[in-house]
Short mmCIF file of C-alpha atoms in Angstrom, two decimals:
data_model
loop_
_atom_site.label_atom_id
_atom_site.label_comp_id
_atom_site.label_asym_id
_atom_site.label_seq_id
_atom_site.Cartn_x
_atom_site.Cartn_y
_atom_site.Cartn_z
CA UNK A 1 -9.19 -1.16 8.06
CA UNK A 2 -5.80 -1.67 6.46
CA UNK A 3 -4.95 1.01 3.58
CA UNK A 4 -2.55 -1.06 1.66
CA UNK A 5 -0.03 1.00 -0.59
CA UNK A 6 1.88 -0.59 -2.83
CA UNK A 7 5.53 -1.97 -2.23
CA UNK A 8 5.31 -1.40 1.63
CA UNK A 9 5.70 -4.42 3.01
CA UNK A 10 1.65 -4.85 2.73
CA UNK A 11 1.87 -8.55 1.79
CA UNK A 12 3.40 -9.65 4.52
CA UNK A 13 0.91 -7.71 7.08
CA UNK A 14 -2.11 -8.87 4.83
CA UNK A 15 -0.72 -12.27 5.52
CA UNK A 16 -0.06 -11.77 9.33
CA UNK A 17 -3.69 -10.52 9.55
CA UNK A 18 -5.09 -13.42 7.49
CA UNK A 19 -3.43 -16.13 9.65
CA UNK A 20 -4.84 -14.13 12.88
CA UNK A 21 -8.15 -13.43 12.07
CA UNK A 22 -8.96 -15.99 9.32
CA UNK A 23 -12.62 -15.71 7.95
CA UNK A 24 -13.17 -12.74 10.02
CA UNK A 25 -10.73 -10.75 7.52
CA UNK A 26 -11.55 -10.19 3.97
CA UNK A 27 -8.87 -8.68 1.28
CA UNK A 28 -11.45 -6.43 -0.15
CA UNK A 29 -11.23 -5.62 -4.11
CA UNK A 30 -13.46 -5.02 -6.85
CA UNK A 31 -14.42 -7.79 -8.62
CA UNK A 32 -12.18 -8.60 -11.61
CA UNK A 33 -14.37 -7.23 -14.32
CA UNK A 34 -14.39 -3.92 -12.55
CA UNK A 35 -11.00 -3.44 -11.54
CA UNK A 36 -9.91 -0.96 -14.37
CA UNK A 37 -13.07 1.31 -14.04
CA UNK A 38 -14.55 1.03 -10.30
CA UNK A 39 -11.79 2.76 -8.26
CA UNK A 40 -11.59 3.56 -4.64
CA UNK A 41 -14.06 1.39 -2.57
CA UNK A 42 -16.83 2.84 -1.01
CA UNK A 43 -19.55 1.91 1.96
CA UNK A 44 -21.64 -0.57 -0.80
CA UNK A 45 -18.38 -2.88 -1.20
CA UNK A 46 -18.26 -3.12 2.64
CA UNK A 47 -21.84 -3.69 3.15
CA UNK A 48 -21.38 -6.62 0.17
CA UNK A 49 -18.22 -8.11 2.05
CA UNK A 50 -20.16 -8.11 5.24
CA UNK A 51 -22.99 -10.31 3.72
CA UNK A 52 -20.61 -12.79 2.86
CA UNK A 53 -18.53 -12.46 6.21
CA UNK A 54 -21.03 -11.88 8.74
CA UNK A 55 -18.37 -12.14 11.59
CA UNK A 56 -15.83 -9.52 9.68
CA UNK A 57 -13.36 -8.02 12.04
CA UNK A 58 -11.23 -6.19 9.42
CA UNK A 59 -10.27 -5.53 5.90
CA UNK A 60 -7.41 -4.56 3.65
CA UNK A 61 -6.72 -4.21 0.31
CA UNK A 62 -5.14 -1.66 -2.63
CA UNK A 63 -8.35 -0.06 -2.97
CA UNK A 64 -9.34 0.54 0.80
CA UNK A 65 -8.89 3.99 2.10
CA UNK A 66 -9.97 6.61 4.61
CA UNK A 67 -11.58 9.34 2.27
CA UNK A 68 -14.50 7.36 0.03
CA UNK A 69 -17.15 6.97 3.06
CA UNK A 70 -16.51 3.15 3.61
CA UNK A 71 -17.22 4.17 7.60
CA UNK A 72 -20.58 4.68 6.64
CA UNK A 73 -20.81 0.93 6.36
CA UNK A 74 -18.80 0.26 9.66
CA UNK A 75 -16.92 1.78 12.82
CA UNK A 76 -13.64 1.36 11.22
CA UNK A 77 -10.17 2.10 12.40
CA UNK A 78 -7.56 2.84 9.84
CA UNK A 79 -4.12 1.97 9.91
CA UNK A 80 -1.37 2.11 6.90
CA UNK A 81 2.53 0.99 6.20
CA UNK A 82 4.77 3.91 4.48
CA UNK A 83 8.34 3.83 3.28
CA UNK A 84 11.20 6.21 2.07
CA UNK A 85 9.67 7.44 -1.04
CA UNK A 86 12.52 6.94 -3.44
CA UNK A 87 12.78 3.52 -2.26
CA UNK A 88 9.59 2.48 -3.17
CA UNK A 89 9.23 3.87 -6.17
CA UNK A 90 12.32 2.28 -7.47
CA UNK A 91 11.12 -0.96 -6.07
CA UNK A 92 7.65 -0.51 -7.80
CA UNK A 93 9.46 -0.16 -10.82
CA UNK A 94 11.67 -2.68 -10.58
CA UNK A 95 8.43 -4.84 -9.83
CA UNK A 96 6.67 -3.92 -12.68
CA UNK A 97 9.68 -5.41 -14.64
CA UNK A 98 9.73 -8.47 -12.85
CA UNK A 99 13.18 -7.54 -11.68
CA UNK A 100 14.74 -8.18 -15.25
CA UNK A 101 17.59 -5.85 -14.97
CA UNK A 102 17.56 -6.03 -18.42
CA UNK A 103 14.65 -4.27 -18.70
CA UNK A 104 14.99 -1.71 -16.56
CA UNK A 105 16.79 0.80 -18.55
CA UNK A 106 16.99 4.55 -18.65
CA UNK A 107 14.42 5.38 -20.91
CA UNK A 108 11.75 2.58 -19.11
CA UNK A 109 12.57 4.83 -15.70
CA UNK A 110 12.02 8.07 -17.45
CA UNK A 111 8.74 7.02 -18.82
CA UNK A 112 7.84 5.09 -15.47
CA UNK A 113 8.74 8.88 -13.68
CA UNK A 114 6.41 10.29 -16.04
CA UNK A 115 3.19 8.61 -16.04
CA UNK A 116 0.89 10.46 -13.06
CA UNK A 117 -0.53 7.11 -11.79
CA UNK A 118 2.92 6.42 -10.61
CA UNK A 119 4.18 9.74 -9.25
CA UNK A 120 3.50 10.44 -5.37
CA UNK A 121 1.27 7.15 -4.76
CA UNK A 122 1.77 7.15 -0.94
CA UNK A 123 -0.02 10.99 -0.80
CA UNK A 124 -2.68 9.48 -3.42
CA UNK A 125 -3.43 6.27 -1.37
CA UNK A 126 -3.61 8.37 1.72
CA UNK A 127 -6.04 11.54 0.52
CA UNK A 128 -7.30 10.57 -2.98
CA UNK A 129 -5.37 13.74 -4.19
CA UNK A 130 -1.59 14.27 -5.28
CA UNK A 131 -1.28 17.04 -2.81
CA UNK A 132 0.89 16.20 0.79
CA UNK A 133 -1.20 18.73 2.83
CA UNK A 134 -4.56 16.74 2.00
CA UNK A 135 -2.33 13.20 2.93
CA UNK A 136 -1.10 14.87 6.21
CA UNK A 137 -4.68 16.39 7.29
CA UNK A 138 -6.00 12.42 6.39
CA UNK A 139 -3.21 11.29 8.92
CA UNK A 140 -4.06 13.49 11.46
CA UNK A 141 -8.07 12.96 11.56
CA UNK A 142 -8.80 10.08 10.08
CA UNK A 143 -5.65 7.24 10.23
CA UNK A 144 -4.97 6.04 13.63
CA UNK A 145 -1.65 4.01 13.24
CA UNK A 146 1.13 4.55 10.64
CA UNK A 147 3.81 1.53 10.37
CA UNK A 148 7.21 1.79 8.48
CA UNK A 149 8.73 -0.48 6.25
CA UNK A 150 12.08 0.88 7.71
CA UNK A 151 11.48 -0.28 11.18
CA UNK A 152 8.71 -3.02 10.47
CA UNK A 153 9.51 -4.97 13.54
CA UNK A 154 8.94 -2.18 16.13
CA UNK A 155 5.92 -0.65 13.66
CA UNK A 156 4.23 -4.23 14.22
CA UNK A 157 4.50 -4.38 17.97
CA UNK A 158 3.14 -0.75 17.99
CA UNK A 159 0.52 -1.92 16.04
CA UNK A 160 -0.32 -4.71 18.34
CA UNK A 161 -0.37 -2.48 21.15
CA UNK A 162 -2.71 0.04 19.27
CA UNK A 163 -5.15 -2.52 17.86
CA UNK A 164 -5.50 -4.04 21.15
CA UNK A 165 -6.90 -7.25 19.68
CA UNK A 166 -6.11 -10.60 21.32
CA UNK A 167 -6.53 -12.49 18.03
CA UNK A 168 -3.22 -10.65 16.34
CA UNK A 169 -0.50 -12.68 16.19
CA UNK A 170 2.73 -10.93 14.72
CA UNK A 171 5.18 -13.69 14.21
CA UNK A 172 5.47 -13.49 10.27
CA UNK A 173 7.55 -14.59 7.37
CA UNK A 174 8.14 -12.20 4.73
CA UNK A 175 6.10 -12.12 1.21
CA UNK A 176 6.60 -10.69 -1.95
CA UNK A 177 9.87 -9.26 -1.08
CA UNK A 178 12.67 -8.77 -3.53
CA UNK A 179 15.77 -10.69 -2.64
CA UNK A 180 17.94 -8.13 -1.34
CA UNK A 181 18.94 -4.63 -2.54
CA UNK A 182 18.86 -4.97 -6.56
CA UNK A 183 22.52 -3.84 -8.06
CA UNK A 184 20.74 -1.11 -10.53
CA UNK A 185 23.46 1.18 -11.92
CA UNK A 186 21.08 3.77 -12.78
CA UNK A 187 20.18 4.62 -9.21
CA UNK A 188 23.77 6.34 -9.21
CA UNK A 189 22.41 8.65 -12.41
CA UNK A 190 21.81 12.16 -10.82
CA UNK A 191 19.61 12.95 -13.86
CA UNK A 192 17.70 10.14 -13.03
CA UNK A 193 17.68 10.15 -9.58
CA UNK A 194 16.17 13.78 -9.80
CA UNK A 195 13.71 12.63 -12.10
CA UNK A 196 12.35 9.82 -9.38
CA UNK A 197 12.81 12.26 -6.22
CA UNK A 198 10.77 14.94 -8.74
CA UNK A 199 8.05 12.18 -8.89
CA UNK A 200 7.74 11.64 -5.10
CA UNK A 201 7.89 15.31 -4.32
CA UNK A 202 4.87 15.30 -2.42
CA UNK A 203 5.39 11.84 -0.85
CA UNK A 204 8.79 12.97 0.51
#
């Protein structure tokens, strides 16, 4: 079960899983009409997917997690990918503005930093809380493998060894990736940098 934290190269990894496992892999998500209210996925969601995908080997998705009882429906091994918290946060902000720098103003970033949903997202996706200690506990007890975006290729090789599944092929093309580093001058603003770091303190 791949826990897909936003802006951590998860789309590329999801494409690898889809290509490797075909109909034995499912990108698990709530129905469109439920997405705002459904929250994290649970065992019933996985059981429903198993009826549609009777040979299901693996799942991935932004709502997949290791703390809401998914393992009650299957024998799951959880893994995820993480990223430098500040870089991930800025990437998410730029992505939310469709990378149009005229919309990426200081005021917009300050509003983004203040939004509780955007703060410490890696900690939230790992533990369902905003506490780093809870995320560390999940990493120690529930999550079997953690890759790092900054060393993506090396992490893929280690994932292949950990998963030990003959169908997994780790060649890839990048998906949903920004075109290089965006020259966003506000990154050099000390006050704004401080707000970004404060919004990701638990992740750091």
